Amino acid sequence: MLTGFITILLLIAFLSAILYDRLVVKNRKIDAVFGNPERANGGYHWVLAGSCSILLLWLYFSWDIARSYYPQSANELCQVAKVRESVLGINYIFPIDQRTLKSTDFIERETKKINLLKIEINNADLNIKDKTQLLSFLTKSQLMIVALSDEKNLKKETQSKIDLVAEKLSSLTLRFQSDNFPEEKSTEEKEKRKKLLENQTDWGATGMEIPPYPVTKRGEKFESASIEMNVIVEEFFQIKNDHKKFIDLSLNLKNELKEFKNKLTESQTLEKDYLRKISKISGRISRSNIFPSKSLDSVERAVKEFDETQKVEQGNLRVIDTFLFPAGTIVASGETCSEQGAGRWLPKPTDTLRIFLDLLKPSVGYKNFPMLWYQFIGFNEVIDFIVPDWIADLLPGEYPVHSSNGEIEPNFKKHALNIVSGEFDSFKIPVPSGHIWDSFLRVFLGLSLGVIAGVPLGLFMGLSRFAKGYFDPVIELYRPVPPLAWAPLIITVFGIDNSGKVFLLFMVSFAIMIVSARAGASGTQLSKIHAAHSLGASKWQILRQVIFPNSLPEILTGIRVSIGVCWGTLVAAEFLAGTTGIGFVENVARKYMQYEHIWITIFVMGMLGLLFDLAMRWVIARTIPWRGKG
Amino acid sequence: MSDLVSKNLNMLFGDTVHALKDVSFTLKKGELLTVLGPSGCGKTTLLNIIAGFLNPTSGTISLDEKEINGPGVERGMVFQQGALFEWLTVSQNVDFGLRMRKENPQKSKKLVDEWLEIVGLQGFGDTPTYQLSGGMQQRVALARCLINNPDLILMDEPLGALDALTREKMQSLVLKIWKETGKTIVLITHSVEEALLLGERLFVMAPRPGRIHKEYTLPFASMGLQKDLRSIKNNKKFVTTREEILTMIWDMEEEIMGKEN
C-alpha cells in the first residue's frame, strides 16, 4: 500500500525532474560551449532523477511493485506453476516444448548409433562367423523399432487406454473453463483447508517464501486442476506398447545375446566389447516405450487444448507475470513455491527497511550486539584502558611491603597504582558501542596511529639521506604486499579482537602516510627554505613552519586515500575473524543467506565511507585553501 | 665599515663546470650594485654564495669583516617568484622573521603596519597571499625581507616575472627604499635597462668560466631618485651605454654558440 504510493511519487519526481531540465535549458541565458566545465555545475534535479531511478529499479526488480499492487499474484502464480509442473512430463513427449516427438528423436539417435556400429564391426579384425552374428543382432534391434512403430501391431486395448486418457484430459479442460470448476469440497476437507490457510503467512513475511495454498477462487481452480492433472499424467505413463510381436523379438534377442556371450573365450575382448555395446542399444530400445506416431494424436490434441485453456484462464496474471516479475518468475516444486530470478537475491526495499529498523533497535541488534548504541562503563575502566600502569612505577618511592604484624600500609605510590589500574569506585559514563561503532573505532584508531607515526617519519625521510636510505628497505618491502595477505599472520599474533585489526590498519595507513609525507617534504620549493633561512629561522622552525605546512596537501590526500584502503581492509579482516563489526555481520548473513542483511551492511558501509570522505573534504577545504593556487 | 669584500672566489660544480673564477670586488656600504650577464654566467651562484646557501670552493667573502659562513639575518634575500608562504596571510608573512626570533608581538605588529604602508599594501594585512597579484606578492617579499633590518639586501631577479607597468613602479619602489634606508643592495637582473637604471655600480659578467667582464659606475640611479624613470631612458649617455652593453652580451652569446657548434 505505502510502497505503491511511494512508487507513484518516485515516478512523478523522476518525470518532473526531466521536465524541469527542459525548462532550465529553455531559460538558460548564457549557453556555455561544449567542453566548458561550467556545463557540469548545478544539476541537482538530475541528482533527484538519478536517486529516483535507482529506487524505482530496485522496487521493480525486487518485485516489490508487484507485491504492493497485486499482493495475491504470487500466490496465484504459484498455483499456475503447480499446473505447469504437473503437465511438464507429458509436454516433454510431444512437440510442445520440443521440436519433434520424443520417440522420433529417440529413433533418429539410435538408428544413427546402430549404423555407425555396423560400419565399425564390418571393418573390425574379427572372424567372418562372429562378424555376421554381431551384425544380425544389430539388424534385429532395428526390427524391434520397426515392430514398435507399426500401427498394425498396436493392441486395440492399448489404443483404447490412450484414448481414455485423452478423453479425461478433454473433460478436465472442459470443466476447467466452467465457473464452478473446483466442485464443492466435503466439510471435512474444508475444515482442513481452513486451518492450513489460517497458519499461512503473507508473501515475503517469512523471508522469501511464497504462500503455497490458494487464497483466491482463481488459485483454487488452478490448484484443483494441477491435482487432477497429476493423476491423469500418472495414468498415461502407465500405458506400455507391449504387443506380442515386440515381446517375442525382445526376448529372442536377449537370449541370443546371452548364448553368444557364453560361447566367447577369455581372449576375445574385441567381440566382448562390441557385444556390450549392442546389448546397451537393444536394452534402450526395449525400455523405450515407443508408440506408432499417429496413435498418440488424441492425447497430443487434448494436451495442447488444455494448455491453451489454462493460458486463457490465467487472464491478467500472464500480463502481471511478464511485466511485474522481471528477470524470473515463480516456480513450483511439489507443494511449495519459490521466487526464481532477480526477486530471489534482490531483497524488497520494504523488507530491507523493516529489517534495518529492527536491527537498529538496541534490544535486537545482530547476534546479541546492537548496531549502534551506547552502554554504561565505569570511569575507572576507562582510566585503566587509557593510562598505562607503568606510569605508577616511574613515581618516586617504593611500593609498600607487609609489616611484621602482617598489615600493609598503603602509601602514595600504592594509591597512584590503584588509580592508573582502575581499582577505585567511580561513577559510570555512557560509551558508544555496537557493530558500526566497533568498525568505526578500529578504522579511526588504526588511521590515527598511522598518521601519528607515519607523518614524522615520512618528513624525516624526505629530508635526511640517512633516514631515507635506512628505512626505505623495510617500508618498501612490506608496503606492496596486499594488506589482506598480512591479515592471517597478524590476527594469529595479535588476536582476533581489536588489537589485531587495529595493527593491520596501522600498517596500511603507516605506509601510505610515509609515502605522502615524504613526497610533501621533498617537494618543498628550495626558494621557500632559502627564504626561511635568511629570515633567521632555525632548523626546527623551518620544519615546523615551512616544510610541514607545505606538505599538508600531500598529507591530507594521503589520509583520504588511507581511509578508503583502511575501510576496505577492515571489512575483509572482519570477514576473516572476529565477533563484532560490520564485516562480521555481513559474513554471518552470508552464511544464513540473509540477503536483506547483506544489502543493509553494504548500504551502511557505503554511507560510512561517504561520511569519512565528506569530513575529509571539509577539513581539506578549511586547512589548505591555497592548494593549487600558489 | 660594513663593506662586502670578495677575494678570489672560485666555485666549481663537479670537475668541469667552472661557475665562478677569481671573482674579487669590494662593495661599500650603501652602494647599489646590479649584476648583469647572459644565462650561465654565475650570477645566481654568486648571490647564493653571498647569502650563504653555498660555500665557495676557494677564496673568501666577508661582510663587515666577518667571513660569510651560512645564511644569516643580516643578509636578507628577495626571490624571483616571491617565495611567499601561501599558508600565511600577508602580515604573517611579513613578520615571519620577527616571529622566528620571538620578538614582542605588539612591537612586531606596529612594524608590520609601517612596512606594509611603505610598500603600499596598507589594508591587505589579513589577505591570504595566494589571492595577491604578482606585483603585490613582490611587495610582500620586499617588506618581509626589510622588516628584519638587514645590512645587505640580495635580490635575485625580483622583477623578472612582472609586466612592464608593474615593473616600472617596482623599480621606483626599490630606488625609494634604497634612498630612505641607505642599505647596501645587490640586484641581479636579465634586463639591461633595469641594470642601468637601478645600478650605482654595474657588473657585466661573462660565462665559462663565470667572471666579472666589465665594471661600470653609473649616475642614473641617483638621477632616478629625483626624475621620472622614463625620461632617463632617453638620456644620451644612457642610450650609448645600453647599446655598448647589449653588443657585449651579444658577442658573448655568439661566442658560446660558436663553441657549441
mmCIF file of N, CA, C and O in Angstrom, chain A residues 148-199:
data_model
loop_
_atom_site.group_PDB
_atom_site.id
_atom_site.type_symbol
_atom_site.label_atom_id
_atom_site.label_comp_id
_atom_site.label_asym_id
_atom_site.label_seq_id
_atom_site.Cartn_x
_atom_site.Cartn_y
_atom_site.Cartn_z
ATOM 1 N N LEU A 148 7.716 -51.681 -33.142
ATOM 2 C CA LEU A 148 7.063 -50.726 -32.236
ATOM 3 C C LEU A 148 6.365 -49.621 -33.009
ATOM 4 O O LEU A 148 5.319 -49.131 -32.601
ATOM 5 N N SER A 149 6.959 -49.230 -34.140
ATOM 6 C CA SER A 149 6.423 -48.077 -34.874
ATOM 7 C C SER A 149 5.203 -48.436 -35.716
ATOM 8 O O SER A 149 4.504 -47.535 -36.168
ATOM 9 N N ASP A 150 5.006 -49.694 -35.950
ATOM 10 C CA ASP A 150 3.930 -50.116 -36.871
ATOM 11 C C ASP A 150 2.584 -50.042 -36.163
ATOM 12 O O ASP A 150 2.377 -50.663 -35.122
ATOM 13 N N GLU A 151 1.613 -49.287 -36.772
ATOM 14 C CA GLU A 151 0.288 -49.152 -36.154
ATOM 15 C C GLU A 151 -0.424 -50.492 -36.075
ATOM 16 O O GLU A 151 -1.189 -50.735 -35.146
ATOM 17 N N LYS A 152 -0.178 -51.345 -37.081
ATOM 18 C CA LYS A 152 -0.925 -52.608 -37.144
ATOM 19 C C LYS A 152 -0.654 -53.480 -35.927
ATOM 20 O O LYS A 152 -1.475 -54.274 -35.525
ATOM 21 N N ASN A 153 0.534 -53.336 -35.373
ATOM 22 C CA ASN A 153 0.890 -54.161 -34.222
ATOM 23 C C ASN A 153 0.278 -53.675 -32.920
ATOM 24 O O ASN A 153 0.197 -54.421 -31.946
ATOM 25 N N LEU A 154 -0.096 -52.391 -32.893
ATOM 26 C CA LEU A 154 -0.597 -51.809 -31.646
ATOM 27 C C LEU A 154 -1.864 -52.543 -31.206
ATOM 28 O O LEU A 154 -2.789 -52.732 -31.981
ATOM 29 N N LYS A 155 -1.880 -52.911 -29.918
ATOM 30 C CA LYS A 155 -3.053 -53.644 -29.409
ATOM 31 C C LYS A 155 -4.233 -52.702 -29.341
ATOM 32 O O LYS A 155 -4.091 -51.534 -28.992
ATOM 33 N N LYS A 156 -5.406 -53.247 -29.642
ATOM 34 C CA LYS A 156 -6.651 -52.452 -29.560
ATOM 35 C C LYS A 156 -6.802 -51.890 -28.152
ATOM 36 O O LYS A 156 -7.174 -50.741 -27.937
ATOM 37 N N GLU A 157 -6.501 -52.741 -27.220
ATOM 38 C CA GLU A 157 -6.636 -52.436 -25.802
ATOM 39 C C GLU A 157 -5.776 -51.212 -25.423
ATOM 40 O O GLU A 157 -6.227 -50.291 -24.747
ATOM 41 N N THR A 158 -4.557 -51.203 -25.927
ATOM 42 C CA THR A 158 -3.643 -50.096 -25.635
ATOM 43 C C THR A 158 -4.188 -48.798 -26.204
ATOM 44 O O THR A 158 -4.221 -47.767 -25.536
ATOM 45 N N GLN A 159 -4.646 -48.903 -27.486
ATOM 46 C CA GLN A 159 -5.155 -47.685 -28.133
ATOM 47 C C GLN A 159 -6.339 -47.126 -27.355
ATOM 48 O O GLN A 159 -6.442 -45.915 -27.143
ATOM 49 N N SER A 160 -7.200 -48.026 -26.870
ATOM 50 C CA SER A 160 -8.364 -47.520 -26.142
ATOM 51 C C SER A 160 -7.946 -46.894 -24.813
ATOM 52 O O SER A 160 -8.535 -45.912 -24.359
ATOM 53 N N LYS A 161 -6.887 -47.425 -24.193
ATOM 54 C CA LYS A 161 -6.372 -46.812 -22.953
ATOM 55 C C LYS A 161 -5.895 -45.386 -23.230
ATOM 56 O O LYS A 161 -6.167 -44.450 -22.469
ATOM 57 N N ILE A 162 -5.145 -45.258 -24.369
ATOM 58 C CA ILE A 162 -4.640 -43.933 -24.749
ATOM 59 C C ILE A 162 -5.794 -42.980 -24.962
ATOM 60 O O ILE A 162 -5.803 -41.841 -24.453
ATOM 61 N N ASP A 163 -6.797 -43.461 -25.669
ATOM 62 C CA ASP A 163 -7.929 -42.589 -25.972
ATOM 63 C C ASP A 163 -8.680 -42.199 -24.704
ATOM 64 O O ASP A 163 -9.192 -41.081 -24.593
ATOM 65 N N LEU A 164 -8.691 -43.127 -23.741
ATOM 66 C CA LEU A 164 -9.354 -42.836 -22.473
ATOM 67 C C LEU A 164 -8.650 -41.671 -21.754
ATOM 68 O O LEU A 164 -9.289 -40.744 -21.243
ATOM 69 N N VAL A 165 -7.318 -41.707 -21.761
ATOM 70 C CA VAL A 165 -6.552 -40.610 -21.147
ATOM 71 C C VAL A 165 -6.875 -39.296 -21.835
ATOM 72 O O VAL A 165 -7.120 -38.268 -21.190
ATOM 73 N N ALA A 166 -6.917 -39.368 -23.192
ATOM 74 C CA ALA A 166 -7.218 -38.163 -23.958
ATOM 75 C C ALA A 166 -8.587 -37.633 -23.574
ATOM 76 O O ALA A 166 -8.774 -36.416 -23.399
ATOM 77 N N GLU A 167 -9.524 -38.562 -23.396
ATOM 78 C CA GLU A 167 -10.882 -38.170 -23.037
ATOM 79 C C GLU A 167 -10.892 -37.471 -21.672
ATOM 80 O O GLU A 167 -11.522 -36.444 -21.481
ATOM 81 N N LYS A 168 -10.164 -38.064 -20.735
ATOM 82 C CA LYS A 168 -10.097 -37.483 -19.395
ATOM 83 C C LYS A 168 -9.502 -36.071 -19.447
ATOM 84 O O LYS A 168 -9.963 -35.152 -18.766
ATOM 85 N N LEU A 169 -8.494 -35.947 -20.258
ATOM 86 C CA LEU A 169 -7.855 -34.624 -20.409
ATOM 87 C C LEU A 169 -8.861 -33.614 -20.953
ATOM 88 O O LEU A 169 -8.972 -32.498 -20.434
ATOM 89 N N SER A 170 -9.582 -34.048 -21.992
ATOM 90 C CA SER A 170 -10.542 -33.131 -22.608
ATOM 91 C C SER A 170 -11.618 -32.760 -21.611
ATOM 92 O O SER A 170 -12.032 -31.587 -21.538
ATOM 93 N N SER A 171 -12.022 -33.745 -20.827
ATOM 94 C CA SER A 171 -13.078 -33.463 -19.854
ATOM 95 C C SER A 171 -12.587 -32.461 -18.809
ATOM 96 O O SER A 171 -13.303 -31.543 -18.423
ATOM 97 N N LEU A 172 -11.317 -32.638 -18.388
ATOM 98 C CA LEU A 172 -10.750 -31.686 -17.425
ATOM 99 C C LEU A 172 -10.725 -30.286 -18.021
ATOM 100 O O LEU A 172 -11.094 -29.304 -17.379
ATOM 101 N N THR A 173 -10.290 -30.221 -19.296
ATOM 102 C CA THR A 173 -10.234 -28.924 -19.973
ATOM 103 C C THR A 173 -11.608 -28.268 -19.970
ATOM 104 O O THR A 173 -11.731 -27.075 -19.685
ATOM 105 N N LEU A 174 -12.622 -29.055 -20.278
ATOM 106 C CA LEU A 174 -13.976 -28.542 -20.376
ATOM 107 C C LEU A 174 -14.459 -28.042 -19.019
ATOM 108 O O LEU A 174 -14.981 -26.925 -18.894
ATOM 109 N N ARG A 175 -14.255 -28.840 -17.985
ATOM 110 C CA ARG A 175 -14.724 -28.468 -16.653
ATOM 111 C C ARG A 175 -13.930 -27.268 -16.121
ATOM 112 O O ARG A 175 -14.463 -26.413 -15.440
ATOM 113 N N PHE A 176 -12.635 -27.242 -16.452
ATOM 114 C CA PHE A 176 -11.744 -26.176 -16.001
ATOM 115 C C PHE A 176 -12.287 -24.807 -16.410
ATOM 116 O O PHE A 176 -12.160 -23.830 -15.683
ATOM 117 N N GLN A 177 -12.902 -24.771 -17.629
ATOM 118 C CA GLN A 177 -13.395 -23.489 -18.125
ATOM 119 C C GLN A 177 -14.628 -23.001 -17.376
ATOM 120 O O GLN A 177 -14.870 -21.807 -17.317
ATOM 121 N N SER A 178 -15.386 -23.947 -16.837
ATOM 122 C CA SER A 178 -16.660 -23.551 -16.225
ATOM 123 C C SER A 178 -16.425 -22.819 -14.903
ATOM 124 O O SER A 178 -15.384 -22.980 -14.268
ATOM 125 N N ASP A 179 -17.385 -21.992 -14.508
ATOM 126 C CA ASP A 179 -17.192 -21.133 -13.342
ATOM 127 C C ASP A 179 -17.182 -21.898 -12.037
ATOM 128 O O ASP A 179 -16.518 -21.491 -11.081
ATOM 129 N N ASN A 180 -17.958 -22.992 -12.001
ATOM 130 C CA ASN A 180 -17.992 -23.737 -10.740
ATOM 131 C C ASN A 180 -17.046 -24.928 -10.802
ATOM 132 O O ASN A 180 -17.411 -26.036 -10.426
ATOM 133 N N PHE A 181 -15.817 -24.666 -11.314
ATOM 134 C CA PHE A 181 -14.930 -25.810 -11.550
ATOM 135 C C PHE A 181 -14.533 -26.569 -10.295
ATOM 136 O O PHE A 181 -14.948 -27.704 -10.131
ATOM 137 N N PRO A 182 -13.802 -26.007 -9.394
ATOM 138 C CA PRO A 182 -13.478 -26.953 -8.331
ATOM 139 C C PRO A 182 -14.786 -27.227 -7.602
ATOM 140 O O PRO A 182 -15.378 -26.332 -7.017
ATOM 141 N N GLU A 183 -15.234 -28.466 -7.748
ATOM 142 C CA GLU A 183 -16.526 -28.819 -7.155
ATOM 143 C C GLU A 183 -16.458 -28.626 -5.652
ATOM 144 O O GLU A 183 -15.398 -28.689 -5.041
ATOM 145 N N GLU A 184 -17.613 -28.411 -5.117
ATOM 146 C CA GLU A 184 -17.783 -28.222 -3.671
ATOM 147 C C GLU A 184 -17.022 -29.311 -2.923
ATOM 148 O O GLU A 184 -17.149 -30.498 -3.219
ATOM 149 N N LYS A 185 -16.207 -28.889 -1.953
ATOM 150 C CA LYS A 185 -15.438 -29.883 -1.206
ATOM 151 C C LYS A 185 -16.260 -30.391 -0.030
ATOM 152 O O LYS A 185 -17.222 -29.756 0.392
ATOM 153 N N SER A 186 -15.844 -31.504 0.507
ATOM 154 C CA SER A 186 -16.531 -32.035 1.689
ATOM 155 C C SER A 186 -16.230 -31.132 2.877
ATOM 156 O O SER A 186 -15.193 -30.452 2.907
ATOM 157 N N THR A 187 -17.094 -31.111 3.849
ATOM 158 C CA THR A 187 -16.907 -30.235 5.006
ATOM 159 C C THR A 187 -15.611 -30.555 5.731
ATOM 160 O O THR A 187 -14.919 -29.662 6.214
ATOM 161 N N GLU A 188 -15.290 -31.809 5.764
ATOM 162 C CA GLU A 188 -14.056 -32.220 6.450
ATOM 163 C C GLU A 188 -12.836 -31.580 5.782
ATOM 164 O O GLU A 188 -11.979 -30.995 6.435
ATOM 165 N N GLU A 189 -12.865 -31.687 4.451
ATOM 166 C CA GLU A 189 -11.748 -31.116 3.702
ATOM 167 C C GLU A 189 -11.704 -29.598 3.843
ATOM 168 O O GLU A 189 -10.640 -29.002 3.950
ATOM 169 N N LYS A 190 -12.900 -29.004 3.862
ATOM 170 C CA LYS A 190 -12.990 -27.553 4.014
ATOM 171 C C LYS A 190 -12.351 -27.110 5.326
ATOM 172 O O LYS A 190 -11.593 -26.140 5.373
ATOM 173 N N GLU A 191 -12.668 -27.841 6.378
ATOM 174 C CA GLU A 191 -12.107 -27.530 7.699
ATOM 175 C C GLU A 191 -10.583 -27.589 7.668
ATOM 176 O O GLU A 191 -9.883 -26.715 8.170
ATOM 177 N N LYS A 192 -10.102 -28.658 7.012
ATOM 178 C CA LYS A 192 -8.646 -28.877 6.939
ATOM 179 C C LYS A 192 -7.967 -27.704 6.223
ATOM 180 O O LYS A 192 -6.972 -27.139 6.689
ATOM 181 N N ARG A 193 -8.591 -27.326 5.091
ATOM 182 C CA ARG A 193 -8.016 -26.248 4.291
ATOM 183 C C ARG A 193 -8.041 -24.921 5.065
ATOM 184 O O ARG A 193 -7.091 -24.149 5.025
ATOM 185 N N LYS A 194 -9.131 -24.736 5.807
ATOM 186 C CA LYS A 194 -9.272 -23.504 6.576
ATOM 187 C C LYS A 194 -8.135 -23.362 7.585
ATOM 188 O O LYS A 194 -7.536 -22.290 7.765
ATOM 189 N N LYS A 195 -7.829 -24.475 8.215
ATOM 190 C CA LYS A 195 -6.756 -24.475 9.201
ATOM 191 C C LYS A 195 -5.414 -24.135 8.544
ATOM 192 O O LYS A 195 -4.630 -23.331 9.053
ATOM 193 N N LEU A 196 -5.191 -24.766 7.388
ATOM 194 C CA LEU A 196 -3.933 -24.506 6.662
ATOM 195 C C LEU A 196 -3.807 -23.020 6.324
ATOM 196 O O LEU A 196 -2.745 -22.420 6.478
ATOM 197 N N LEU A 197 -4.929 -22.464 5.850
ATOM 198 C CA LEU A 197 -4.899 -21.057 5.442
ATOM 199 C C LEU A 197 -4.678 -20.136 6.635
ATOM 200 O O LEU A 197 -4.062 -19.095 6.504
ATOM 201 N N GLU A 198 -5.204 -20.554 7.783
ATOM 202 C CA GLU A 198 -5.029 -19.723 8.968
ATOM 203 C C GLU A 198 -3.551 -19.615 9.349
ATOM 204 O O GLU A 198 -3.075 -18.570 9.785
ATOM 205 N N ASN A 199 -2.835 -20.706 9.180
ATOM 206 C CA ASN A 199 -1.414 -20.701 9.543
ATOM 207 C C ASN A 199 -0.523 -20.087 8.475
ATOM 208 O O ASN A 199 0.665 -19.874 8.691
#
